[in-house]
mmCIF file of C-alpha atoms and ligand atoms in Angstrom:
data_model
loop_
_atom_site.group_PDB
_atom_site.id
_atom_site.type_symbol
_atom_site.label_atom_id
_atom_site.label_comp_id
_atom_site.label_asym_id
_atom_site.label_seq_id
_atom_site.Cartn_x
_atom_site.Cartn_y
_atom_site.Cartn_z
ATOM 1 C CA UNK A 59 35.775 73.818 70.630
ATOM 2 C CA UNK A 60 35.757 73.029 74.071
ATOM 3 C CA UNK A 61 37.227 69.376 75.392
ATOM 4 C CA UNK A 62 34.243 66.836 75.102
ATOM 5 C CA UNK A 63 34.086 64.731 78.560
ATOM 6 C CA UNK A 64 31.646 61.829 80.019
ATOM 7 C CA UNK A 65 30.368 62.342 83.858
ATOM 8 C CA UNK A 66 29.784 58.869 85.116
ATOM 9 C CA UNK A 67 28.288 59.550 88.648
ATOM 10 C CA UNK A 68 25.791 61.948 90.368
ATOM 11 C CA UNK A 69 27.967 65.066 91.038
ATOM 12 C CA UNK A 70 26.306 68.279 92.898
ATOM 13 C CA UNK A 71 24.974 71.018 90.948
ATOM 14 C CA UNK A 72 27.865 73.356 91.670
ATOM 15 C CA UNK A 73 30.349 70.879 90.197
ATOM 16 C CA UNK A 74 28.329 70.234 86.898
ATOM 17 C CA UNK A 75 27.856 74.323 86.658
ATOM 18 C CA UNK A 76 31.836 74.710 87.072
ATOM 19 C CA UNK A 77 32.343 71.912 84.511
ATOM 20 C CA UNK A 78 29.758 73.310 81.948
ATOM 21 C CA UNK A 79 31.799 76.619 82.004
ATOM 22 C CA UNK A 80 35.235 74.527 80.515
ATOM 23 C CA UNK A 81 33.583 71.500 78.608
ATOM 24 C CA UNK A 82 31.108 69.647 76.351
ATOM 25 C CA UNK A 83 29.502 67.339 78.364
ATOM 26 C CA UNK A 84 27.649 64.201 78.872
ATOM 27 C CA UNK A 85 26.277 62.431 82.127
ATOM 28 C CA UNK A 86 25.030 59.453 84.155
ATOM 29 C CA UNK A 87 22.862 61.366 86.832
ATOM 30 C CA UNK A 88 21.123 58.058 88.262
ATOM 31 C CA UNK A 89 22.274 56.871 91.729
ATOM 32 C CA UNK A 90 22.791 53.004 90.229
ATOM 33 C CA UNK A 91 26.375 52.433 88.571
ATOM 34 C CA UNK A 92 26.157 53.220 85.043
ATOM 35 C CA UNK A 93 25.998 49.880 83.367
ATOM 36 C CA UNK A 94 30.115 48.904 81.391
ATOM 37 C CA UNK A 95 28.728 48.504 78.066
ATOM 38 C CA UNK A 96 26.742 51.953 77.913
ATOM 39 C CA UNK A 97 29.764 53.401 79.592
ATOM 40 C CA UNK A 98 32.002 52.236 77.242
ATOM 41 C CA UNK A 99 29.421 53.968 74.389
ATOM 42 C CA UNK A 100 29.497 57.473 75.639
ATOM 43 C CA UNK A 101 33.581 56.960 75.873
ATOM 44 C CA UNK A 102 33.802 57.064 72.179
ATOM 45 C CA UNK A 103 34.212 60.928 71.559
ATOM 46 C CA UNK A 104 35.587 61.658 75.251
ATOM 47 C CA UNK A 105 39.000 62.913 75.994
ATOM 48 C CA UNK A 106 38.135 63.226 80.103
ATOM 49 C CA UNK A 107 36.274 60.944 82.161
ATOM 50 C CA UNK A 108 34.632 62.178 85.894
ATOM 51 C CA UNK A 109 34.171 59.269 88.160
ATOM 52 C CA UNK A 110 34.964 57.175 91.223
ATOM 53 C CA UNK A 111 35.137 53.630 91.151
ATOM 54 C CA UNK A 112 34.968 52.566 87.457
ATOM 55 C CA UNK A 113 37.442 49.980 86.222
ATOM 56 C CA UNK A 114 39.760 51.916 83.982
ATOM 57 C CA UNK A 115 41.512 48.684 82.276
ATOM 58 C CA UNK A 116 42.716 47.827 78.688
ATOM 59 C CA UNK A 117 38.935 46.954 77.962
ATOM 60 C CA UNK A 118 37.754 50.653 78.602
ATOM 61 C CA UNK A 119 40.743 52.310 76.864
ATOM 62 C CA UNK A 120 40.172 50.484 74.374
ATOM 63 C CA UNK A 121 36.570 51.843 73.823
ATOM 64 C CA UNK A 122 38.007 55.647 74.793
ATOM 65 C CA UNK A 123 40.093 56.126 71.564
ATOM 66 C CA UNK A 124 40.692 60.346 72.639
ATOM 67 C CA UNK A 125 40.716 59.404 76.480
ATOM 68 C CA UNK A 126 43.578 61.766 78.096
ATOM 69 C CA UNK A 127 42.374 61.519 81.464
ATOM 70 C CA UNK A 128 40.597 60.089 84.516
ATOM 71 C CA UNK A 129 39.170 61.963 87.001
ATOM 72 C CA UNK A 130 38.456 60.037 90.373
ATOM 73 C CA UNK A 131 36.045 61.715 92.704
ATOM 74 C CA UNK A 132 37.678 60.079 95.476
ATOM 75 C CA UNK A 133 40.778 59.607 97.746
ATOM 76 C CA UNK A 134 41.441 55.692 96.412
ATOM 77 C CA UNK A 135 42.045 55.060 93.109
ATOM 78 C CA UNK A 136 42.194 50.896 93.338
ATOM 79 C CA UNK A 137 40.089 51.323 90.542
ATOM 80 C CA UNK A 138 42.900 52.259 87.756
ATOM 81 C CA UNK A 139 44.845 49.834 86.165
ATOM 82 C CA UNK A 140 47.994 51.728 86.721
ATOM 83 C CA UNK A 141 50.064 49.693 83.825
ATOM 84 C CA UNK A 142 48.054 50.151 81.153
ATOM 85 C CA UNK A 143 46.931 53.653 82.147
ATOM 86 C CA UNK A 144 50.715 54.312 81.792
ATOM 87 C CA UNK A 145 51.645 52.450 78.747
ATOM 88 C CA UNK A 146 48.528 54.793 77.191
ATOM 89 C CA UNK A 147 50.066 57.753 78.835
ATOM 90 C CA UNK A 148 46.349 58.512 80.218
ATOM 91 C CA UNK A 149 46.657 60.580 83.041
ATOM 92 C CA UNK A 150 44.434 59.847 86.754
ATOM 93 C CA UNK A 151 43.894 62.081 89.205
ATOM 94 C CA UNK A 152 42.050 60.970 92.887
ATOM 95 C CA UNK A 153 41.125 63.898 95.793
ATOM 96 C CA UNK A 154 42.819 63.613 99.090
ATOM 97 C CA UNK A 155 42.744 65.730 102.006
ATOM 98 C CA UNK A 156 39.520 67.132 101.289
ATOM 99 C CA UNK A 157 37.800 64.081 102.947
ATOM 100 C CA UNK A 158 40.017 63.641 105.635
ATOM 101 C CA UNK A 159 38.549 64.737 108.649
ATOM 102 C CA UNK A 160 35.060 63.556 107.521
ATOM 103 C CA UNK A 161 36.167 59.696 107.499
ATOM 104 C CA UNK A 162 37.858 60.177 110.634
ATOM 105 C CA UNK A 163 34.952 61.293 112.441
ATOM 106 C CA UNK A 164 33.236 58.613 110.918
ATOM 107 C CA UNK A 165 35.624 56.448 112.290
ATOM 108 C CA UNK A 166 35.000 57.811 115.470
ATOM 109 C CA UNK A 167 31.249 56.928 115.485
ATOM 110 C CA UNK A 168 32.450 52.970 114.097
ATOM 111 C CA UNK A 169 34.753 52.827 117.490
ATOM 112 C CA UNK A 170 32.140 54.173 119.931
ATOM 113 C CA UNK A 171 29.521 52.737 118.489
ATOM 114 C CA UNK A 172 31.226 48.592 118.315
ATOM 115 C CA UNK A 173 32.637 49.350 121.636
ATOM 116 C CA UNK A 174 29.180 50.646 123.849
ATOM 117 C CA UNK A 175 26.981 48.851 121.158
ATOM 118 C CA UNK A 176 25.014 51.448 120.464
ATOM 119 C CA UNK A 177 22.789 49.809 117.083
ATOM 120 C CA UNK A 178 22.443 46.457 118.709
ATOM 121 C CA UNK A 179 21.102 48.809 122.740
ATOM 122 C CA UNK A 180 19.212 50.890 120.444
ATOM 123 C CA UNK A 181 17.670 48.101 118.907
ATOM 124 C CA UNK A 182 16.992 46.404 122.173
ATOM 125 C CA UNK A 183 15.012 49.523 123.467
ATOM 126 C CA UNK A 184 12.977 50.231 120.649
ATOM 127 C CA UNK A 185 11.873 46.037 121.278
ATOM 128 C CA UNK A 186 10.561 46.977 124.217
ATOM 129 C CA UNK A 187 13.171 45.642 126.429
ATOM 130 C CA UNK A 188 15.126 48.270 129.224
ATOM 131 C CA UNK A 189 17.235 46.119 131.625
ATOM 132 C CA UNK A 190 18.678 47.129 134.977
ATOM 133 C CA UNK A 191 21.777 49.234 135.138
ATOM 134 C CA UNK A 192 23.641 46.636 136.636
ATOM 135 C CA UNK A 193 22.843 44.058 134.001
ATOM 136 C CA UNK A 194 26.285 43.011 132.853
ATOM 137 C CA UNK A 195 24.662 41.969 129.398
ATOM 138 C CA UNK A 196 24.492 45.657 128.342
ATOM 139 C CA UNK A 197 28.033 46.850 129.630
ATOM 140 C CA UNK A 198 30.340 47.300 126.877
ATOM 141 C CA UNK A 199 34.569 48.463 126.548
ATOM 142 C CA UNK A 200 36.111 51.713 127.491
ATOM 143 C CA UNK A 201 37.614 53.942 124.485
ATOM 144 C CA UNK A 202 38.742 56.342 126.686
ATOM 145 C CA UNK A 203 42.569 55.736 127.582
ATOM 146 C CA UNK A 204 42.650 52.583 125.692
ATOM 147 C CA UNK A 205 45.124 51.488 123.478
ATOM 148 C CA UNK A 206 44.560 52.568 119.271
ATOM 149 C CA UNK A 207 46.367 51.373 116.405
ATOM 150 C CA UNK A 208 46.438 52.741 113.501
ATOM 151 C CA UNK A 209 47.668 50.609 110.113
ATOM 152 C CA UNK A 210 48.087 52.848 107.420
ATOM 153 C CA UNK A 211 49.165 56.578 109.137
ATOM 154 C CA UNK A 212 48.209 58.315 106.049
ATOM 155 C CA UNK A 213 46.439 61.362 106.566
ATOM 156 C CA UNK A 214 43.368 59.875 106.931
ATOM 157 C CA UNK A 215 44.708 57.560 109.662
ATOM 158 C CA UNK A 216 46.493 60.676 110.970
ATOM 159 C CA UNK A 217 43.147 62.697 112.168
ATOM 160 C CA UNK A 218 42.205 59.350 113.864
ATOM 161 C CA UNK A 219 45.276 59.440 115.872
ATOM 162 C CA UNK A 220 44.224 62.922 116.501
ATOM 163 C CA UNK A 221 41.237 62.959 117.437
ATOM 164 C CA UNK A 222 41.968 59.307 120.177
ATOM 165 C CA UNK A 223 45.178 61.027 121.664
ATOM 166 C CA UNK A 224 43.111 64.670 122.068
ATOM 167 C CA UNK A 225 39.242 63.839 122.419
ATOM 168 C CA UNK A 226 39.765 60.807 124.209
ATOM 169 C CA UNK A 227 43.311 60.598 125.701
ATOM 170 C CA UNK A 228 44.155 57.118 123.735
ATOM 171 C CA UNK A 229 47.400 55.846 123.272
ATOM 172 C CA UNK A 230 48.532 55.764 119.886
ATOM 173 C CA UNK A 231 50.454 53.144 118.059
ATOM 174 C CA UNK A 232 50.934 52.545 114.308
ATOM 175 C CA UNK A 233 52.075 50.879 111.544
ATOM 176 C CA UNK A 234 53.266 52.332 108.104
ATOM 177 C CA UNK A 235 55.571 51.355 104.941
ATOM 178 C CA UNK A 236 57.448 54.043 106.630
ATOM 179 C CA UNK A 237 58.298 55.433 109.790
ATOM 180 C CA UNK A 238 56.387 59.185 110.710
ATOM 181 C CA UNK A 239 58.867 60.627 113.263
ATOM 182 C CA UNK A 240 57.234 64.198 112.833
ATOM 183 C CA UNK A 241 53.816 62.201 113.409
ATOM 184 C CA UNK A 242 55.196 60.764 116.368
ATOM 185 C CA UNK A 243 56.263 63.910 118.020
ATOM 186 C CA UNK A 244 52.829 65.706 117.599
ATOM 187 C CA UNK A 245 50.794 62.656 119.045
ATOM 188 C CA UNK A 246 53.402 61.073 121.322
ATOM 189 C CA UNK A 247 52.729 57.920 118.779
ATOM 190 C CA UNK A 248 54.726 54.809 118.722
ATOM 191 C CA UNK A 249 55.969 53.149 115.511
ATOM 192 C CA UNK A 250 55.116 49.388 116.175
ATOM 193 C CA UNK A 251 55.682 46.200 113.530
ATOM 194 C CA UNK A 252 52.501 44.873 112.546
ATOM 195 C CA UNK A 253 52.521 41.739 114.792
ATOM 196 C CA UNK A 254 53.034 44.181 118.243
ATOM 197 C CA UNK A 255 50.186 46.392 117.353
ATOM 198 C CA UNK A 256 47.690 43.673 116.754
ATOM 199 C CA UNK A 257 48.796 42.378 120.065
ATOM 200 C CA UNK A 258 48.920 45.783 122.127
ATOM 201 C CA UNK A 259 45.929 47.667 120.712
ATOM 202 C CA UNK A 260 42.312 47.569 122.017
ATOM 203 C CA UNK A 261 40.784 49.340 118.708
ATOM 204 C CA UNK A 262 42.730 48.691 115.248
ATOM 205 C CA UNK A 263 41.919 50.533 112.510
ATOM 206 C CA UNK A 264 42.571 49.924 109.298
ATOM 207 C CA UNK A 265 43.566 52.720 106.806
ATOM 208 C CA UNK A 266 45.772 50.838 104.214
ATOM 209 C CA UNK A 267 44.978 51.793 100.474
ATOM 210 C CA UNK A 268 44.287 48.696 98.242
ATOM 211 C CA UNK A 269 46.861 47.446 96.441
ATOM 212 C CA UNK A 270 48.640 43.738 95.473
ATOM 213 C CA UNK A 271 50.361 43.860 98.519
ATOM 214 C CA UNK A 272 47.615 44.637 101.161
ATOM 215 C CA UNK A 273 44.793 42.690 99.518
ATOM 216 C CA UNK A 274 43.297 40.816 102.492
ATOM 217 C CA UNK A 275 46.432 42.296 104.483
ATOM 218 C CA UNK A 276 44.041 40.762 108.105
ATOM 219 C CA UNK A 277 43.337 37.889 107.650
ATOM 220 C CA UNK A 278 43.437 34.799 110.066
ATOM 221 C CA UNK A 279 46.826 34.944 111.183
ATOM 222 C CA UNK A 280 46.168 38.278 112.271
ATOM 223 C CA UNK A 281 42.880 38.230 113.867
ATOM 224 C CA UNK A 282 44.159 34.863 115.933
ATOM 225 C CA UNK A 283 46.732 37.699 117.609
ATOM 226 C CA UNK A 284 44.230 40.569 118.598
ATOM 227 C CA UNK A 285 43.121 40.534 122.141
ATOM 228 C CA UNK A 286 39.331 39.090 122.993
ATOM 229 C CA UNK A 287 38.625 42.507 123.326
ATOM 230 C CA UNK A 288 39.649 44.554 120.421
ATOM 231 C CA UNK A 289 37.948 46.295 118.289
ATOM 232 C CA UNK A 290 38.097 45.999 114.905
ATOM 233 C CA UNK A 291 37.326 48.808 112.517
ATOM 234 C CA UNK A 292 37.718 48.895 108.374
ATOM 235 C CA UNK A 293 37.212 51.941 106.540
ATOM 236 C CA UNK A 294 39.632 51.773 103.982
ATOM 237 C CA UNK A 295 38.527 48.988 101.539
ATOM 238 C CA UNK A 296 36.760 45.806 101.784
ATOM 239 C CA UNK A 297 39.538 43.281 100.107
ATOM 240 C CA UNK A 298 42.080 44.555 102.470
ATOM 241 C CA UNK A 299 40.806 41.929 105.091
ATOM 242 C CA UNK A 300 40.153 38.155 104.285
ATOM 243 C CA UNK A 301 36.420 38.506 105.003
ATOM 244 C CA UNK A 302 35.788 34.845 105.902
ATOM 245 C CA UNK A 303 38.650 35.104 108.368
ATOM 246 C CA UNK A 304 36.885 38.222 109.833
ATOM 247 C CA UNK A 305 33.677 36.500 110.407
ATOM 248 C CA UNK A 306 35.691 33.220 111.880
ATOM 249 C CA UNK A 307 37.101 35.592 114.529
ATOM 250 C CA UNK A 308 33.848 37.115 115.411
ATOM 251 C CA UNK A 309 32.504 33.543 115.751
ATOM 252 C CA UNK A 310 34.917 32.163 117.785
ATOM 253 C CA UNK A 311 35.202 35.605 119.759
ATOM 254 C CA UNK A 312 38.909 36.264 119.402
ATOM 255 C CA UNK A 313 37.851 39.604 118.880
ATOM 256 C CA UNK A 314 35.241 42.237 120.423
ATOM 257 C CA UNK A 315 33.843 43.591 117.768
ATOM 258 C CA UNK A 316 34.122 45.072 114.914
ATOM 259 C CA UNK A 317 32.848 48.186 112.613
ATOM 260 C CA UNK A 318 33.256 48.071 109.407
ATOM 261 C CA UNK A 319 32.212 50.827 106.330
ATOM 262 C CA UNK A 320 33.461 48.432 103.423
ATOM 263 C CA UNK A 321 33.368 45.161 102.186
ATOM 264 C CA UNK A 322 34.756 42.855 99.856
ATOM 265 C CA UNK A 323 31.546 42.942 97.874
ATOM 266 C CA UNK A 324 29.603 46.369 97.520
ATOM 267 C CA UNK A 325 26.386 46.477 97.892
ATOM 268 C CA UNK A 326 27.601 43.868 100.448
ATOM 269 C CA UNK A 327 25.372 40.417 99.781
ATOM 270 C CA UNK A 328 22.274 40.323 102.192
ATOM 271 C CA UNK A 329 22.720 37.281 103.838
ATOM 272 C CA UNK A 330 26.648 38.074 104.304
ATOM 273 C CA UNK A 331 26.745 36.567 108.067
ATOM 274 C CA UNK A 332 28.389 39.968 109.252
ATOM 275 C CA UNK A 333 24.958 41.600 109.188
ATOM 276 C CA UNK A 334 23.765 38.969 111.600
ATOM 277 C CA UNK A 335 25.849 39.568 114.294
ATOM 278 C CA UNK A 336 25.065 42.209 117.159
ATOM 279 C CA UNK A 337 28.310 42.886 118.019
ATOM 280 C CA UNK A 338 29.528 44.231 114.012
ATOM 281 C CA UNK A 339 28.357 47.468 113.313
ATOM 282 C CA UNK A 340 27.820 48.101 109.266
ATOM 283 C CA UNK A 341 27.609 50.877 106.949
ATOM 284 C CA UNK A 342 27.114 51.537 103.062
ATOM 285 C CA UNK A 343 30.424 52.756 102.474
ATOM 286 C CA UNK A 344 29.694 56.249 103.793
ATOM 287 C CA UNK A 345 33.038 57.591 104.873
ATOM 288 C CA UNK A 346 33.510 60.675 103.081
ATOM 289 C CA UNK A 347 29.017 61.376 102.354
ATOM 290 C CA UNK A 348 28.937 64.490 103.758
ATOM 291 C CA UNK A 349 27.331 67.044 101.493
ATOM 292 C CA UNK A 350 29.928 69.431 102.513
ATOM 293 C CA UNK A 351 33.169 66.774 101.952
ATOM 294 C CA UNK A 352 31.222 65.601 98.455
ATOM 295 C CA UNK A 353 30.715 69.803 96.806
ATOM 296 C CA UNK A 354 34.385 70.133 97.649
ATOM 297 C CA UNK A 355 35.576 66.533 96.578
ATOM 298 C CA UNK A 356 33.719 67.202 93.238
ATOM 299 C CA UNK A 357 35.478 70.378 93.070
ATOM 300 C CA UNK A 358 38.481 69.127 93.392
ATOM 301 C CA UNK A 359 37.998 66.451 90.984
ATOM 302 C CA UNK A 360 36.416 68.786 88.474
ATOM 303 C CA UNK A 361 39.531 70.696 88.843
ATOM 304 C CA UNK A 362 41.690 68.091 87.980
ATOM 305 C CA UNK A 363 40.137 67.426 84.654
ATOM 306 C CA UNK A 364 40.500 71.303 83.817
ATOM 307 C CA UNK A 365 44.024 71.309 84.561
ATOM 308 C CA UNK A 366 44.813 68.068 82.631
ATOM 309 C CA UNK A 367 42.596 68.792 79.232
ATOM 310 C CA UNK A 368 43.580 72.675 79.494
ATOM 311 C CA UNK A 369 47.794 71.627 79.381
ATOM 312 C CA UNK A 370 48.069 72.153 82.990
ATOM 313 C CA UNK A 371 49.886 69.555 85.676
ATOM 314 C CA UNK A 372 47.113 68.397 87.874
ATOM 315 C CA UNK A 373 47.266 69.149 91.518
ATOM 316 C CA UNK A 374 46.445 65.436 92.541
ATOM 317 C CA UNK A 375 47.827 63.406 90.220
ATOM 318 C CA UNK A 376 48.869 60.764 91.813
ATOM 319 C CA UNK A 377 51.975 59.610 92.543
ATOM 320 C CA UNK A 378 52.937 56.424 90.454
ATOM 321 C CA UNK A 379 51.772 58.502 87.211
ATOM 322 C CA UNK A 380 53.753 61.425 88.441
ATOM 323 C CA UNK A 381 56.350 61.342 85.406
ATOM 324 C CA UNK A 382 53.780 60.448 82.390
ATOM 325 C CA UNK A 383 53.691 64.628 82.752
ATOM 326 C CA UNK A 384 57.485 65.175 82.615
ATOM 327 C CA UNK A 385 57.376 62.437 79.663
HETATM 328 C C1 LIG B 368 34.588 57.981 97.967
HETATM 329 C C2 LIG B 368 36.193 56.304 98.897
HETATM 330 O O1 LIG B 368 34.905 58.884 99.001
HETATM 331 O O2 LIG B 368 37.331 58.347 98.697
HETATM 332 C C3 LIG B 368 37.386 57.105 98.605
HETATM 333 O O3 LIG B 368 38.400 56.445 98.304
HETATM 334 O O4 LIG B 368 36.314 55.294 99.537
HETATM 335 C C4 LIG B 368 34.837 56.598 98.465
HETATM 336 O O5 LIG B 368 33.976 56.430 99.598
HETATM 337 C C5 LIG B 368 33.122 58.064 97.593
HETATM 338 O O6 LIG B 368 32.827 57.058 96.664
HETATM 339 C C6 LIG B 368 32.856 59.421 96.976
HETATM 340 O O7 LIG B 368 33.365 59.421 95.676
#
C-alpha cells in the first residue's frame, strides 16, 4: 500500500499529480493556514507531512504517531524544532536554490523602490499632485555605485551581490559565520565584521536564516551605526530585527529607509506603525511567489518526501539532521 501523507498548503496541480502517482493522500487546499488542532487530526495515520511554515514541535509529534518526515516547501526551515525532530529521528527536508534568483530580484525591486520611493511618488501622482523637477521633496538616493552589504552571503545573498556588482556597478561588502574567499574573487567582495559594514554600506540587506543566535540580530545598537542614508532591506525573516528598534530608527531618521518583505508578526498587525511611514516600503512575504519558483519549489519538496518514505537519502535534507540517515 502506498505511504499515507497529509498536504498542509495549496500546492500547484503538477505537484499534487506527481504526489498522487507515489502516495495516499490528504489535503488543506484553502489559502488560510490550516487551523493546529485539525492539523494535528489528519496527522494521525500520516507517515509524511508537505508544508512550509508549520510548527513541527513535541506537541505535533506527538499527534503524528507514524510521522517519518517533514517536507518544507521552502528554503527556511525556522519552523522545525530541530531537538525533538532528532530525538524522534523524523527526518526534514527545506528547498534551496530553486528560489534563489527569484528573492534576489525581489530584493532588487525593495532597494530601488526605498531608495527613488517609488510607492510613496506613485501614490503622490495618482493624488493628483505632479511637482516640478527641481522639487528637492521628490529626489531620492543613488543605487548605482553605492556601497551594498550583504549579512548572510548565502546563496540567496550571493545573487544580490551579483546582480549590485554587475547590473548596477555596487560595491560589495559582507558579513558571514564564515569567510567566502571564492565569493570574493568572483565579485571583488570584501569580508567586513558586522560593525564596519553597518557603518560603510548605503543599502544593507539582510539574508541571515532564523535561528537562537540571530533572533533580532539589528536591533538598536545596530541601526544607531548605519548612515542617515542607508537603506535598509529584510527579506529573510521578520524576528531577525528588533522591530521596535527598526521603527525608532525610522523615527528619529538614523536611517533612509527601509524595505522590508517580513515581519515579526505575519499577516503583519494593521496598525503596525511601519505601514504608516512613506519612506518603508512593505510586502506580504512574497520573496520566492513566482508561479515559476513555486511549480519547481513544490517539486522539489514533493521530491523530498518520495525519497525519504521510498528508503532513499533526500537531496535537501538539511544539514543539522544530516546523520539521523547514517544513524
Ligand atoms: C517560502 C520563505 O518561500 O522559502 C522561504 O524560506 O521565506 C517562504 O517565503 C514561501 O512560503 C513558499 O513556501
Amino acid at each position: 500500500m502506498l505511504p499515507q501523507i497529509y498536504i498542509a498548503r495549496k500546492i500547484p496541480v503538477e505537484v499534487e499529480n506527481y504526489i498522487a502517482e507515489h502516495f495516499r493522500y490528504k489535503k488543506w487546499d484553502r489559502l488560510e493556514p490550516i487551523p493546529r488542532e485539525y492539523l494535528f487530526e489528519q496527522l494521525a495515520d500520516c507517515e509524511g507531512l508537505l508544508t512550509s511554515g508549520t510548527r513541527i514541535d513535541q506537541e505535533l509529534l506527538d499527534h503524528s504517531p507514524k510521522l517519518k518526515v517533514v517536507s518544507n516547501i521552502s528554503v527556511g526551515y525556522n519552523n522545525f524544532d530541530l531537538e525533538v525532530m532528532r530525538e524522534r529521528k523524523i527526518l526534514g527536508t527545506n528547498t534551496p536554490k530553486v528560489l534563489d534568483d527569484t528573492v534576489a530580484d525581489l530584493i532588487l525591486s525593495l532597494m530601488l523602490s526605498v531608495a527613488r520611493r517609488v510607492p510613496e511618488l506613485d501614490r503622490y501622482v495618482r493624488a493628483g499632485h505632479w511637482s516640478s523637477k527641481d522639487d528637492e521633496n521628490i529626489f531620492g538616493v543613488d543605487v548605482h555605485h553605492k556601497t551594498l552589504g550583504i549579512i548572510g552571503m548565502g546563496n540567496i545573498g550571493q545573487a544580490v551581490a551579483q546582480r549590485g556588482k554587475w547590473g548596477f556597478g555596487m560595491n560589495i561588502l559582507y558579513h558571514n559565520r564564515h569567510s567566502k574567499p571564492d565569493v570574493e574573487q568572483a565579485l571583488d567582495a570584501a569580508y567586513r565584521s558586522k560593525e564596519e559594514l553597518l557603518r560603510e554600506s548605503d543599502f544593507i540587506v539582510l539574508m541571515t536564516p532564523l535561528t537562537p543566535e540571530t533572533r533580532h540580530y539589528i536591533g538598536e545598537r545596530e541601526f544607531a551605526m548605519m548612515k542617515p542614508s542607508a537603506v535598509f532591506i529584510n527579506a529573510s525573516r521578520g524576528a531577525t530585527v528588533d522591530e521596535a528598534a527598526l521603527i525608532n530608527a525610522l523615527r528619529m531618521k538614523q536611517i533612509f529607509g527601509a524595505g522590508l518583505d517580513v515581519f515579526e508578526q505575519e499577516p503583519v498587525d494593521p496598525k503596525n506603525p511601519l505601514l504608516t511611514m512613506d519612506n518603508v516600503v512593505v510586502l506580504p512575504h512574497i520573496g520566492s511567489a513566482t508561479s515559476q519558483t513555486r511549480l519547481e519549489m513544490g517539486m522539489l519538496a514533493a521530491r523530498n518526501l518520495v525519497d525519504a518514505l521510498y528508503g532513499r537519502k533526500p537531496s535537501q535534507l538539511v544539514k543539522e539532521l544530516q546523520d539521523l540517515y547514517e544513524s
